Short mmCIF file of C-alpha atoms in Angstrom, two decimals:
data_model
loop_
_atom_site.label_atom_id
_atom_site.label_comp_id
_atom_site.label_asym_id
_atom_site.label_seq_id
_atom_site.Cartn_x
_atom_site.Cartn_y
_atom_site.Cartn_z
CA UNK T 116 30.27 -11.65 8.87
CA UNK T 117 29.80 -13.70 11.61
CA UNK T 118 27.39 -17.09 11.85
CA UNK T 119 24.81 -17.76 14.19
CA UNK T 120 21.88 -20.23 14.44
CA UNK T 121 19.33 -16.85 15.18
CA UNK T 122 17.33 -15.51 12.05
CA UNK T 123 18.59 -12.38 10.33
CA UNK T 124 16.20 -10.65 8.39
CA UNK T 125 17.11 -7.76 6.34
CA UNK T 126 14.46 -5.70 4.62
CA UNK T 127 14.71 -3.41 1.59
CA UNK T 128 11.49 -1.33 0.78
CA UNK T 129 10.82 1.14 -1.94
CA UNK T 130 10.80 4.68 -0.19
CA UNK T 131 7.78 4.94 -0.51
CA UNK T 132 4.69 5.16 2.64
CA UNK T 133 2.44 2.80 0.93
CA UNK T 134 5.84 0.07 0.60
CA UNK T 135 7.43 0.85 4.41
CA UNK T 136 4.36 0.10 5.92
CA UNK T 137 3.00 -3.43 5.31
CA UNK T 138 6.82 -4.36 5.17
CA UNK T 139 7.60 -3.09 8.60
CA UNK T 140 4.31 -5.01 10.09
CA UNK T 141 5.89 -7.97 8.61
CA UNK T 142 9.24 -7.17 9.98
CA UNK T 143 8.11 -6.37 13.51
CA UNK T 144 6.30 -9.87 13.29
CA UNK T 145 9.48 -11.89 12.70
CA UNK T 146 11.48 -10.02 15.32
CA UNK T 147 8.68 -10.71 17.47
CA UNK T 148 8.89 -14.46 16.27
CA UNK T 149 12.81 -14.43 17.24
CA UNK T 150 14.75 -12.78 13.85
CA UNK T 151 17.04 -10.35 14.48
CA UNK T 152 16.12 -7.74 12.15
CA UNK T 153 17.80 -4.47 10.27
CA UNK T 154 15.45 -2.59 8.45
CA UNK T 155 17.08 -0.37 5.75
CA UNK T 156 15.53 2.54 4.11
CA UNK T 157 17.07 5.80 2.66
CA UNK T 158 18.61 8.23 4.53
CA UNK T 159 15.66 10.87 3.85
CA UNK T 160 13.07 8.23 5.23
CA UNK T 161 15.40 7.19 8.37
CA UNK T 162 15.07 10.42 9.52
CA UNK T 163 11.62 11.10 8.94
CA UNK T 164 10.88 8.02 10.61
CA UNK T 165 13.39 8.28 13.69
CA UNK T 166 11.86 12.52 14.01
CA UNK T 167 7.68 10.46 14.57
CA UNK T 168 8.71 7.51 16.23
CA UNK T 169 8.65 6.58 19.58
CA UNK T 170 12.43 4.75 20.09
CA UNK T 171 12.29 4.14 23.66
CA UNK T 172 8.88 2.34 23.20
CA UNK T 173 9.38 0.58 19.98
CA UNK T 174 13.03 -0.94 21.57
CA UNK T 175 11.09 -2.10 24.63
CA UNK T 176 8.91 -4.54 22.21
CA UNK T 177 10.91 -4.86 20.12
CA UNK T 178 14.80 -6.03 20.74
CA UNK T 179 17.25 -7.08 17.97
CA UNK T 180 15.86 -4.31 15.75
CA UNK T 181 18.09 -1.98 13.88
CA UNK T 182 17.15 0.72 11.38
CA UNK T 183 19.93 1.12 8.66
CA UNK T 184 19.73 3.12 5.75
CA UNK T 185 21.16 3.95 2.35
CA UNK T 186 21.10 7.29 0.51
CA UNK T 187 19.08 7.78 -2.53
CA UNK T 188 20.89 10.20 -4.88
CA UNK T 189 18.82 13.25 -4.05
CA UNK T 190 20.44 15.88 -2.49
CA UNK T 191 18.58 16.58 1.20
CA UNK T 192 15.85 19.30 1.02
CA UNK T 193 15.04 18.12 -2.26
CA UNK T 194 11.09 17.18 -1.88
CA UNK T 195 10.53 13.18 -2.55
CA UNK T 196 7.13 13.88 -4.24
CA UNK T 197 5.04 12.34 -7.42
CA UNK T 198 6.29 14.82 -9.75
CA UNK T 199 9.73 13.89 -9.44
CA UNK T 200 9.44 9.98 -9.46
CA UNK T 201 11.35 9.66 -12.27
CA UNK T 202 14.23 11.94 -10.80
CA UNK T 203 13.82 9.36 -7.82
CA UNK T 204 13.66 5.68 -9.59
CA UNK T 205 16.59 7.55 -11.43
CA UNK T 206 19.31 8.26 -8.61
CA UNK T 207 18.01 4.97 -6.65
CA UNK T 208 19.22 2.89 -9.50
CA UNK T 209 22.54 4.52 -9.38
CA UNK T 210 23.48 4.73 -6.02
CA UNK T 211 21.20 2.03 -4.29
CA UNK T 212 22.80 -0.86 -5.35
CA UNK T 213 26.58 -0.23 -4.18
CA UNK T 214 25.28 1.30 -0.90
CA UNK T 215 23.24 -1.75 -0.06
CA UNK T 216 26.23 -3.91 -1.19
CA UNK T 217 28.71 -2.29 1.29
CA UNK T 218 25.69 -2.43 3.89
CA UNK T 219 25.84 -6.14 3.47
CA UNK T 220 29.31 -7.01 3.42
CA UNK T 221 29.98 -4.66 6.38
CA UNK T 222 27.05 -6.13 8.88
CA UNK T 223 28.34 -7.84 11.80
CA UNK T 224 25.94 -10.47 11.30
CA UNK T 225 25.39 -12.44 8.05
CA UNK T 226 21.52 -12.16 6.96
CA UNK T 227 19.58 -15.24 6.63
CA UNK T 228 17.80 -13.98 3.90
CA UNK T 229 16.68 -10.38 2.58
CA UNK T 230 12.99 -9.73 1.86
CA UNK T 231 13.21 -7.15 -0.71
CA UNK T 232 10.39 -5.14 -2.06
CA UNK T 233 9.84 -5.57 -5.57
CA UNK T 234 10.36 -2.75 -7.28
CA UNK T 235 14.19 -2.56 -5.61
CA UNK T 236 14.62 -5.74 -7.32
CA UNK T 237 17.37 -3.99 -9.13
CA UNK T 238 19.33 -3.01 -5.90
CA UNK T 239 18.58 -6.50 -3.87
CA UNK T 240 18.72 -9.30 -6.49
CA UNK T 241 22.55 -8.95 -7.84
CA UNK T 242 24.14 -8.32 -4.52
CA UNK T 243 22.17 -11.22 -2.77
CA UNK T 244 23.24 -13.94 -5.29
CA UNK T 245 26.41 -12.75 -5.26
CA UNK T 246 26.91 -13.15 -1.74
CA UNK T 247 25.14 -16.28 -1.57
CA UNK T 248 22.34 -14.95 0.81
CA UNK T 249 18.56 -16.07 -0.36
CA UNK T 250 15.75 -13.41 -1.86
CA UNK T 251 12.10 -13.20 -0.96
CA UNK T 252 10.45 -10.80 -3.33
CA UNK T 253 7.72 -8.60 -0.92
CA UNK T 254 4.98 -7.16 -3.79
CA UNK T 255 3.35 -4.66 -1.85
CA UNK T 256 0.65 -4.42 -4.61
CA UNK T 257 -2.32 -7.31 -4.27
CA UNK T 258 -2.40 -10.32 -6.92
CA UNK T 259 -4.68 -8.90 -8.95
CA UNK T 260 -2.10 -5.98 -9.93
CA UNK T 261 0.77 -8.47 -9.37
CA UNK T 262 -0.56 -10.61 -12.38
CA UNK T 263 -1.32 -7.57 -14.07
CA UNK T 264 2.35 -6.16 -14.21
CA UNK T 265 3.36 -9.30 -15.45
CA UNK T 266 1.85 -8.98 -18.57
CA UNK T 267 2.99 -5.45 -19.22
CA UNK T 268 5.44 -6.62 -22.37
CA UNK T 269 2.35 -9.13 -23.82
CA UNK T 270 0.20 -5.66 -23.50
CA UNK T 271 3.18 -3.98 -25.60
CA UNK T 272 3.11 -6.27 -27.88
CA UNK T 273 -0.50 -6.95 -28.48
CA UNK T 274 -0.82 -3.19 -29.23
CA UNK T 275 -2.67 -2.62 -26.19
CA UNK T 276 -0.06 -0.61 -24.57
CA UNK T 277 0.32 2.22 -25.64
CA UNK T 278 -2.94 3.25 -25.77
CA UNK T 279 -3.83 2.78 -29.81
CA UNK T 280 -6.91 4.61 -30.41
CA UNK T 281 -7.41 7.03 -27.17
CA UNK T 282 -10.81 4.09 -26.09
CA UNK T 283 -10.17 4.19 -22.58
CA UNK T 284 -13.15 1.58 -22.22
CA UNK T 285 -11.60 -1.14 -24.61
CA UNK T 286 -11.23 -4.44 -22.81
CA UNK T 287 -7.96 -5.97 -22.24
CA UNK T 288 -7.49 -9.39 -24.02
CA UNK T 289 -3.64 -10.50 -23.21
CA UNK T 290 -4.27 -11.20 -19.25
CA UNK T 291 -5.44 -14.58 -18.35
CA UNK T 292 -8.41 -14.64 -16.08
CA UNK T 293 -9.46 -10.89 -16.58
CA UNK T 294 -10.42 -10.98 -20.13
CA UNK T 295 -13.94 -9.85 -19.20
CA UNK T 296 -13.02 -7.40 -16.15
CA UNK T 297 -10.08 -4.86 -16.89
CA UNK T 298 -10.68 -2.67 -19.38
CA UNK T 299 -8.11 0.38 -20.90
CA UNK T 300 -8.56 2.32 -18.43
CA UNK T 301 -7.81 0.03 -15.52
CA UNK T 302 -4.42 -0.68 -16.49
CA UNK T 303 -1.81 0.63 -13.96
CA UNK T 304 -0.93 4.31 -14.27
CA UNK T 305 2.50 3.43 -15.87
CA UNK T 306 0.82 2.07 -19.07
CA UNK T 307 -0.17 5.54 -20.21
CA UNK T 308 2.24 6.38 -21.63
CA UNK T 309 3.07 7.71 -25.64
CA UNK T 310 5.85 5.36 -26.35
CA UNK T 311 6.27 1.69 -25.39
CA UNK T 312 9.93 2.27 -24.71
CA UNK T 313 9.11 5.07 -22.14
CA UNK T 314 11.51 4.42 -18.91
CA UNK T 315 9.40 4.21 -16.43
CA UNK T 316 7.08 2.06 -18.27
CA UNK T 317 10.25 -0.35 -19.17
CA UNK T 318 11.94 0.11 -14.97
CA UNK T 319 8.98 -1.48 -14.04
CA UNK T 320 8.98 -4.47 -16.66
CA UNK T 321 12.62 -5.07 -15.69
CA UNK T 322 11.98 -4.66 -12.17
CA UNK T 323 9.21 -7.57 -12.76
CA UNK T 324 11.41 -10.06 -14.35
CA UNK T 325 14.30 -9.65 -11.93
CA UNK T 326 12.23 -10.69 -8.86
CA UNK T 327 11.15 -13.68 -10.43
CA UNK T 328 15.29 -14.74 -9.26
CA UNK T 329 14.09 -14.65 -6.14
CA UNK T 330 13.06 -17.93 -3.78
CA UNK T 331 10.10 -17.10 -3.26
CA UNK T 332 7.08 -14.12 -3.06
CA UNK T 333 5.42 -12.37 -0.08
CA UNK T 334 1.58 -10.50 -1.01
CA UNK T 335 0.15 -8.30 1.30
CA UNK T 336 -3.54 -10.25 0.47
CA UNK T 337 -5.30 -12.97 1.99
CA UNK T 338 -6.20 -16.09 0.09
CA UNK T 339 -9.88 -15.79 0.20
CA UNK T 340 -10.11 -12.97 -1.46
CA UNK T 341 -7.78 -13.56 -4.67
CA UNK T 342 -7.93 -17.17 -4.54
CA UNK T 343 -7.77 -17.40 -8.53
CA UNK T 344 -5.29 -15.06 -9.36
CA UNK T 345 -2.90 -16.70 -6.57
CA UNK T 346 -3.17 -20.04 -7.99
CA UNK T 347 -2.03 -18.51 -11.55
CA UNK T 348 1.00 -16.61 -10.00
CA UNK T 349 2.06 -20.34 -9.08
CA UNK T 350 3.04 -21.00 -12.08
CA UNK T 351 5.96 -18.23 -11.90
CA UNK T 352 6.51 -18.59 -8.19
CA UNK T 353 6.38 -22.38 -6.65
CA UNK T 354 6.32 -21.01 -2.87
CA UNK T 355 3.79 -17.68 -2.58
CA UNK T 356 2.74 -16.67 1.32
CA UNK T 357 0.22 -14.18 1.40
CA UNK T 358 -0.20 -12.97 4.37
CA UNK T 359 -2.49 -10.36 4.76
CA UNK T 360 -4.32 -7.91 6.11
CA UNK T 361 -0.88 -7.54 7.51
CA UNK T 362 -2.22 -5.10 9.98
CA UNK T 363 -4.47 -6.91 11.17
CA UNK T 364 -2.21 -9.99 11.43
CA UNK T 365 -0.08 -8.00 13.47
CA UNK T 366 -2.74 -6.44 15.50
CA UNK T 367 -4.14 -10.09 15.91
CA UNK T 368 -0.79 -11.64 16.90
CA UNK T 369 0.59 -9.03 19.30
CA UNK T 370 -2.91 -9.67 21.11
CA UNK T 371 -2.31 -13.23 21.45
CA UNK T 372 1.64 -12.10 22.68
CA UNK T 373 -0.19 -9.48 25.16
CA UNK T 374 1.35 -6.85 23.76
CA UNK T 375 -0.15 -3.77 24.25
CA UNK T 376 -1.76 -2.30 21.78
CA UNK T 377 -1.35 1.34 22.53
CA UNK T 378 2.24 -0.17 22.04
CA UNK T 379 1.91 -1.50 18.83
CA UNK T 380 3.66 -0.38 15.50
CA UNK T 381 1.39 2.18 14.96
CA UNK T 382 4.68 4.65 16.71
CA UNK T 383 6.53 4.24 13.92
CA UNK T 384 5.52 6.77 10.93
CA UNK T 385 6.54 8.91 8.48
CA UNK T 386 3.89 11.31 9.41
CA UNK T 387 2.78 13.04 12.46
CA UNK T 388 -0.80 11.99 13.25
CA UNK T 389 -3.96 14.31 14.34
CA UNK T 390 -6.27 12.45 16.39
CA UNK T 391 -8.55 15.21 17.35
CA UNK T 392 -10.04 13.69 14.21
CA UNK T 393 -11.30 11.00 16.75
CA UNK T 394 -13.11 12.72 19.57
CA UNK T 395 -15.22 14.83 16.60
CA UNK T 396 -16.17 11.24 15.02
CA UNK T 397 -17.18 9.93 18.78
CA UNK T 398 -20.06 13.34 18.51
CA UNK T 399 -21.14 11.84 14.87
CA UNK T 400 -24.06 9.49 14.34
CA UNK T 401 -23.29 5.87 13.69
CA UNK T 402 -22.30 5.10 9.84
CA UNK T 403 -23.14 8.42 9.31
CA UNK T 404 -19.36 10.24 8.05
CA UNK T 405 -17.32 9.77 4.63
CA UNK T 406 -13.78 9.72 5.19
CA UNK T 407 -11.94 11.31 2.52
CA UNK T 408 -8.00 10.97 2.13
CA UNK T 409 -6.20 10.49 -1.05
CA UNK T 410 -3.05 8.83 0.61
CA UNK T 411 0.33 9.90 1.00
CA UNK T 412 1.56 10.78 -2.77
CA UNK T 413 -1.44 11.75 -4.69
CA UNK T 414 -2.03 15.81 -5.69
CA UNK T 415 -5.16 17.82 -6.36
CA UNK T 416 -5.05 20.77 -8.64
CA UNK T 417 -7.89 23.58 -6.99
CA UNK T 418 -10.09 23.07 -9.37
CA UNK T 419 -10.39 19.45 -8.00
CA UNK T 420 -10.47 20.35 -4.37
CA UNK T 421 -13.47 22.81 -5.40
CA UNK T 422 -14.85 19.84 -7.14
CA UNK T 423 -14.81 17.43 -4.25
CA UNK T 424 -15.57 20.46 -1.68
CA UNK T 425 -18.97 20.98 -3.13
CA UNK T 426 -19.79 17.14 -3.67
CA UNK T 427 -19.25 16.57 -0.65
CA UNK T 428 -21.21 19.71 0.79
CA UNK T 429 -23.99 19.30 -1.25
CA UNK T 430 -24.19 15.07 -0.70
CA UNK T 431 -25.50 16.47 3.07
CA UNK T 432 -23.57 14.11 5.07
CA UNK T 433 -20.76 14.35 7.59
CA UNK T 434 -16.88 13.74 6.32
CA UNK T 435 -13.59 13.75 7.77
CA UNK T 436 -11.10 14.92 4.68
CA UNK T 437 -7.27 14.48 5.81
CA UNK T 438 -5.67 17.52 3.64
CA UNK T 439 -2.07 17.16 3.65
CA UNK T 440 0.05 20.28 3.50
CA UNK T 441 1.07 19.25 -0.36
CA UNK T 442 -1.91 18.17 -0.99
CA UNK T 443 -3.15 20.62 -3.08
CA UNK T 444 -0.63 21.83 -6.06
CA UNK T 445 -0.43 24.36 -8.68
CA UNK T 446 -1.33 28.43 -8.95
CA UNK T 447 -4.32 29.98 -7.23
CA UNK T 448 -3.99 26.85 -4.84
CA UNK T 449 -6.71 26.54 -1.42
CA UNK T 450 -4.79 27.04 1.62
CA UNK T 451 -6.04 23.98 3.70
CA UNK T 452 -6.74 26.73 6.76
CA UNK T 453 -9.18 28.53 4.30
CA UNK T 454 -10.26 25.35 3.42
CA UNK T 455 -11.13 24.08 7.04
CA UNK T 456 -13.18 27.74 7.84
CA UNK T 457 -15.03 26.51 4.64
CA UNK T 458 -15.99 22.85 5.85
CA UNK T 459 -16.50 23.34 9.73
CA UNK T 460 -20.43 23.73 9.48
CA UNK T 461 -20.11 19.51 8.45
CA UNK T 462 -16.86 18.35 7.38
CA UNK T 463 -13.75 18.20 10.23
CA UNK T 464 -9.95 18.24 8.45
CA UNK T 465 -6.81 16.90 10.02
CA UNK T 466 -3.61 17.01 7.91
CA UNK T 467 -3.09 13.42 8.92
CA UNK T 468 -5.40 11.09 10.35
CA UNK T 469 -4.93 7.40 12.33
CA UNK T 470 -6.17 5.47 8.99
CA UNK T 471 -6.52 2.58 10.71
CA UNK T 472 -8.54 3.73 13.82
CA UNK T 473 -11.05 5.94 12.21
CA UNK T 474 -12.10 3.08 9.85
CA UNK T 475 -12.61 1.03 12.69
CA UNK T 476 -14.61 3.75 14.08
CA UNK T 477 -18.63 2.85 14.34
CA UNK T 478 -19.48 6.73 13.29
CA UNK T 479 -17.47 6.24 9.67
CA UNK T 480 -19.95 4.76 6.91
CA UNK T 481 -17.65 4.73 3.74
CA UNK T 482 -14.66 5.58 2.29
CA UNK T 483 -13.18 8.35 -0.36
CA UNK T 484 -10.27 6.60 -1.46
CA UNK T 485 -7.52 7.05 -3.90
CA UNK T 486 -7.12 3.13 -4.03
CA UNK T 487 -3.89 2.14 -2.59
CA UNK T 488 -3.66 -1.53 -1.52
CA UNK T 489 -2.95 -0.47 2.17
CA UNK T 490 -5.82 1.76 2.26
CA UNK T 491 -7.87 -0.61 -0.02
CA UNK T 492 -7.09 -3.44 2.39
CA UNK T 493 -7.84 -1.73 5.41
CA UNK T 494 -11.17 -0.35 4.19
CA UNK T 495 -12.29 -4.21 3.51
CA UNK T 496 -11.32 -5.22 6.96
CA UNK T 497 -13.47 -2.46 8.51
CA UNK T 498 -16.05 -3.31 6.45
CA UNK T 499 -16.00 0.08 4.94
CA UNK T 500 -17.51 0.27 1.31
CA UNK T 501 -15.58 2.68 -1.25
CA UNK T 502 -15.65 5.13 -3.40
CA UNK T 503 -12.31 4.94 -5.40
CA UNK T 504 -10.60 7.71 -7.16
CA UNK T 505 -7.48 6.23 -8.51
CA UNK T 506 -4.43 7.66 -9.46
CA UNK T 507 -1.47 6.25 -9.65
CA UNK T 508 0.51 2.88 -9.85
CA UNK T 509 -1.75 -0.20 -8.56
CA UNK T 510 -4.46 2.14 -8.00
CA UNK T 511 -6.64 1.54 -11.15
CA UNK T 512 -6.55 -2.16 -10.70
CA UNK T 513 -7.12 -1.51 -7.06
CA UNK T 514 -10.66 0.23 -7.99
CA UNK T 515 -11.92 -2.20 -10.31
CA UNK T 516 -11.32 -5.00 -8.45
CA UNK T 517 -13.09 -3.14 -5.76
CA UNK T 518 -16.11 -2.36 -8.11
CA UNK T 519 -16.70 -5.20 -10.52
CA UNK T 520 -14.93 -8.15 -9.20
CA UNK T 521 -15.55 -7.91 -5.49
CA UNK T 522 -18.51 -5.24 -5.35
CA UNK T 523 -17.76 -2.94 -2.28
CA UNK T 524 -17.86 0.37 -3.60
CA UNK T 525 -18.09 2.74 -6.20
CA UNK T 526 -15.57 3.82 -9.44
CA UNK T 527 -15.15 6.65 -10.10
CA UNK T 528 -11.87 6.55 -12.12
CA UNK T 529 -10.76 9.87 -14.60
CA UNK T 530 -13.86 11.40 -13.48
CA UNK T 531 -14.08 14.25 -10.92
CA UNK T 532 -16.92 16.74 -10.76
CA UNK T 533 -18.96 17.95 -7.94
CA UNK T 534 -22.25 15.88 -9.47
CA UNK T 535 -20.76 12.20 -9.81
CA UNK T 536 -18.91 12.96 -6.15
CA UNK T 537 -22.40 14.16 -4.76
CA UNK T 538 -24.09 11.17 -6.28
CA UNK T 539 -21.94 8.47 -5.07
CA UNK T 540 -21.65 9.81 -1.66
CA UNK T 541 -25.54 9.49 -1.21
CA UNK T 542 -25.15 6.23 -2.82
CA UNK T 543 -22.63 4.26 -0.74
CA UNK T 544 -24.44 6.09 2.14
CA UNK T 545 -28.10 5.70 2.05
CA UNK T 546 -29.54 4.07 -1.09
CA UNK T 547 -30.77 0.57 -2.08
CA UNK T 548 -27.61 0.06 -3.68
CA UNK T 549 -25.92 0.60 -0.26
CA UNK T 550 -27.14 -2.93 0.72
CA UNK T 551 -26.19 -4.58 -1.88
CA UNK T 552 -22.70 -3.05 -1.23
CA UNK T 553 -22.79 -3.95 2.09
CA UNK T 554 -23.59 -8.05 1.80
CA UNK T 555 -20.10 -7.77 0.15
CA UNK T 556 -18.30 -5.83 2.57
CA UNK T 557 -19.40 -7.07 5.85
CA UNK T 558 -18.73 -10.87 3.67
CA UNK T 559 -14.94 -9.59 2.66
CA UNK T 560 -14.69 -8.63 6.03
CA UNK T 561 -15.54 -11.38 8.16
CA UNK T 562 -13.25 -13.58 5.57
CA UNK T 563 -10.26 -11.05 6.41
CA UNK T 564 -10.82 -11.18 9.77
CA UNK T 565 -10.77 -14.76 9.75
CA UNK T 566 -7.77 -15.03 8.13
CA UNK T 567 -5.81 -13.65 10.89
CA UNK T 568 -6.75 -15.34 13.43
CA UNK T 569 -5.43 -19.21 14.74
CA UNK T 570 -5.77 -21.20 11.86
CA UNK T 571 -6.56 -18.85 9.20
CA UNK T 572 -4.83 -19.09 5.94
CA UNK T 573 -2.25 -15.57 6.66
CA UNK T 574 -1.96 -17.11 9.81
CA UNK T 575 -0.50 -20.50 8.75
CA UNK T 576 1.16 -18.84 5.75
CA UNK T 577 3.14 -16.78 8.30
CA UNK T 578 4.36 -19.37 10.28
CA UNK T 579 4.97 -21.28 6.71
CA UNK T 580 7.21 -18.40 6.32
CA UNK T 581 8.76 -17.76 9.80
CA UNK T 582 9.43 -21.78 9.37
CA UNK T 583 11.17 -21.73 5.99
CA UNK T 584 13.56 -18.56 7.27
CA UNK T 585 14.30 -20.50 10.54
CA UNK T 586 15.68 -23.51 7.82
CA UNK T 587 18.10 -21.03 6.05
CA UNK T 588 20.57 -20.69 8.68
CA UNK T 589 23.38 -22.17 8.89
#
């Protein structure tokens, strides 16, 4: 492998949406910094992401940027979905590892250091320290959830995990600093489970461990709004950067690079994007429409479409509701056409919408939200109070944070009926408690906002990090 004084960043992310994403902002920010980077995910995500992205346009911004990728042990037409994580996490952790191994050794160009999600801990860590090439650990999760998975075996062995006794409203005890905030039922989704040696539940207690090997930790956060929590994960990691909103970081440094923003890293996606979405939200009054999207990996049954349909008819206001063609799962499912003949008299549906952009959009009022950070931390930079209907992963945490600890939306966690949906929608759009809300919101936003720009802590955290990766080479 050849040596040169020039950066290399390699980057490893789960294959996942809600992983790629903030880690290719952060990518695209180093190579704009001067880092050659190779970005490497699995063969199935490659070409997803070479079949919506703009090459030509991408390349022109950004030079000294290669896409590798790895398989990941699922043969191709084989749907990469929530029901089969398992199946996934499986064939990753047998085939990942070698195939990023050869991918090293086989690179023209040494890496200065790898910044490795997490959760492929198990594919990054090994190979890196045996080649002698350093590790930052990327959580894409916030600190809140962070801290929270490390306590996963102290919740297995305080009894608390497993679920004992079916009280989903017990509080938690074992984590430091949330005593009096998480309860049961907040816990990520992995901790219910029926046995404390279930896999997945275990993966992800290895996975947590192993990155603690690594040099240092990246969080997708901003230091104002997890201050506590981030000074508690220093006493596991010495040297933590957080650096978000990562999209707005980007969106604030490319500005100050006068890059164009119709440019910007928004062209590379693993979905095609609607925007007709936007030119029916420029007819709609201001803060007068609920957006509605549950993300890329989360499922309704019909019976939960039909209960969110009628909430959201009968709450009277406006919503845009991105339906994704697997959206909805199981027998006697809606077709999203039917569905869209059902809505047009108020709602407008898109099968994928520009997240970013419509939240940003003066006619959008709140957000219907399955809780992922990247949503989560979007929303707050809007200004966009929540509604959160968690599901999966981080998500729980995600919500309660946003409810009790920060107070910018709604929870309405393991609850979904047309009443509560109909309720909080008039809530978070035109009660008293909407002001409350919003002191909050338009607070965690100007603080987010701030942190992006010159001299803001995600700001002089990145260059922190863009410094320290500079000092690895050779």
């Amino acid at each position: 492998m050849e040596q040169t004084n020039v950066p290399h960043v390699m980057f490893l992310p789960l294959p996942a949406q809600g992983h790629i994403k903030p880690m290719m902002k952060l990518a695209e920010l180093l190579n704009q910094a001067g880092s050659q980077v190779t970005f490497v995910n699995t063969d199935h995500n490659h070409d997803l992401l070479m079949s919506h992205t703009d090459l030509t346009s991408f390349h022109d911004r950004s030079p000294n940027f290669l896409f590798r990728s790895i398989p990941d042990g699922l043969r191709p037409g084989k749907a990469r979905s929530l029901s089969n994580c398992k199946e996934l996490l499986d064939t990753l952790q047998a085939v990942a590892r070698p195939a990023f191994r050869q991918l090293l050794i086989s690179t023209s160009m040494r890496p200065t250091c790898i910044i490795a999600d997490g959760i492929m801990s198990f594919a990054a860590i090994d190979v890196a320290e045996e080649l002698g090439i350093p590790v930052v650990t990327f959580r894409t999760f916030n600190a809140s959830c962070t801290w929270t998975y490390f306590h996963l075996s102290k919740l297995v062995e305080a009894g608390e995990v497993p679920f004992p006794d079916g009280n989903l409203d017990k509080s938690i005890t074992c984590i430091p600093g949330y005593e009096n905030v998480l309860r049961i039922r907040d816990l990520p989704s992995i901790c219910r489970v029926e046995r404390a040696d279930d896999p997945v539940l275990n993966f992800y207690m290895r996975e947590t461990s192993t990155m603690t090997r690594a040099s240092a930790l990246i969080l997708n956060t901003f230091h104002e709004l997890e201050a506590p929590v981030i000074s508690r994960l220093n006493s596991i990691f010495t040297k933590i950067y957080t650096i978000g909103p990562l999209h707005a970081l980007y969106k604030s440094r490319t500005k100050d690079l006068m890059i164009s923003q119709s440019n910007s890293s928004n062209s590379v996606r693993l979905w095609k994007e609607d925007k007709s979405c936007m030119t029916w939200l420029d007819s709609q009054p201001l803060r007068s429409v609920i957006y509605v999207s549950f993300g890329s990996l989360v499922n309704l049954t019909r019976l939960q479409t039909l209960e969110f349909l009628h909430g959201l008819v009968n709450s009277g206001k406006p919503f845009l509701w991105v339906v994704r063609p697997d959206l909805i799962v199981g027998e006697s499912g809606i077709d999203p056409m039917e569905l869209e003949m059902v809505t047009k008299e108020r709602g407008f549906i898109v099968s994928w919408a520009p997240q970013e952009e419509v939240l940003a959009h003066p006619a959008v009022g709140g957000f219907l939200t399955h809780s992922g950070w990247n949503s989560t931390l979007e929303s707050i930079t809007a200004g966009v109070p929540m509604i959160c209907w968690p599901q999966i992963a981080d998500q729980q945490v995600n919500s309660r944070c946003v409810s009790e600890v920060w107070k910018i939306g709604f929870d309405m966690k393991d609850t979904c009926d047309r009443s509560t949906v109909e309720k909080l929608v008039r809530d978070l759009m035109d009660s008293n408690k909407r002001e409350e809300i919003m002191k909050s919101t338009d607070e965690f936003a100007r603080l987010a906002n701030d942190s992006v720009k010159q001299g803001g802590s995600s700001c002089i955290n990145l260059e922190k990090l863009i410094e320290d990766i500079r000092s690895m080479s050779p």
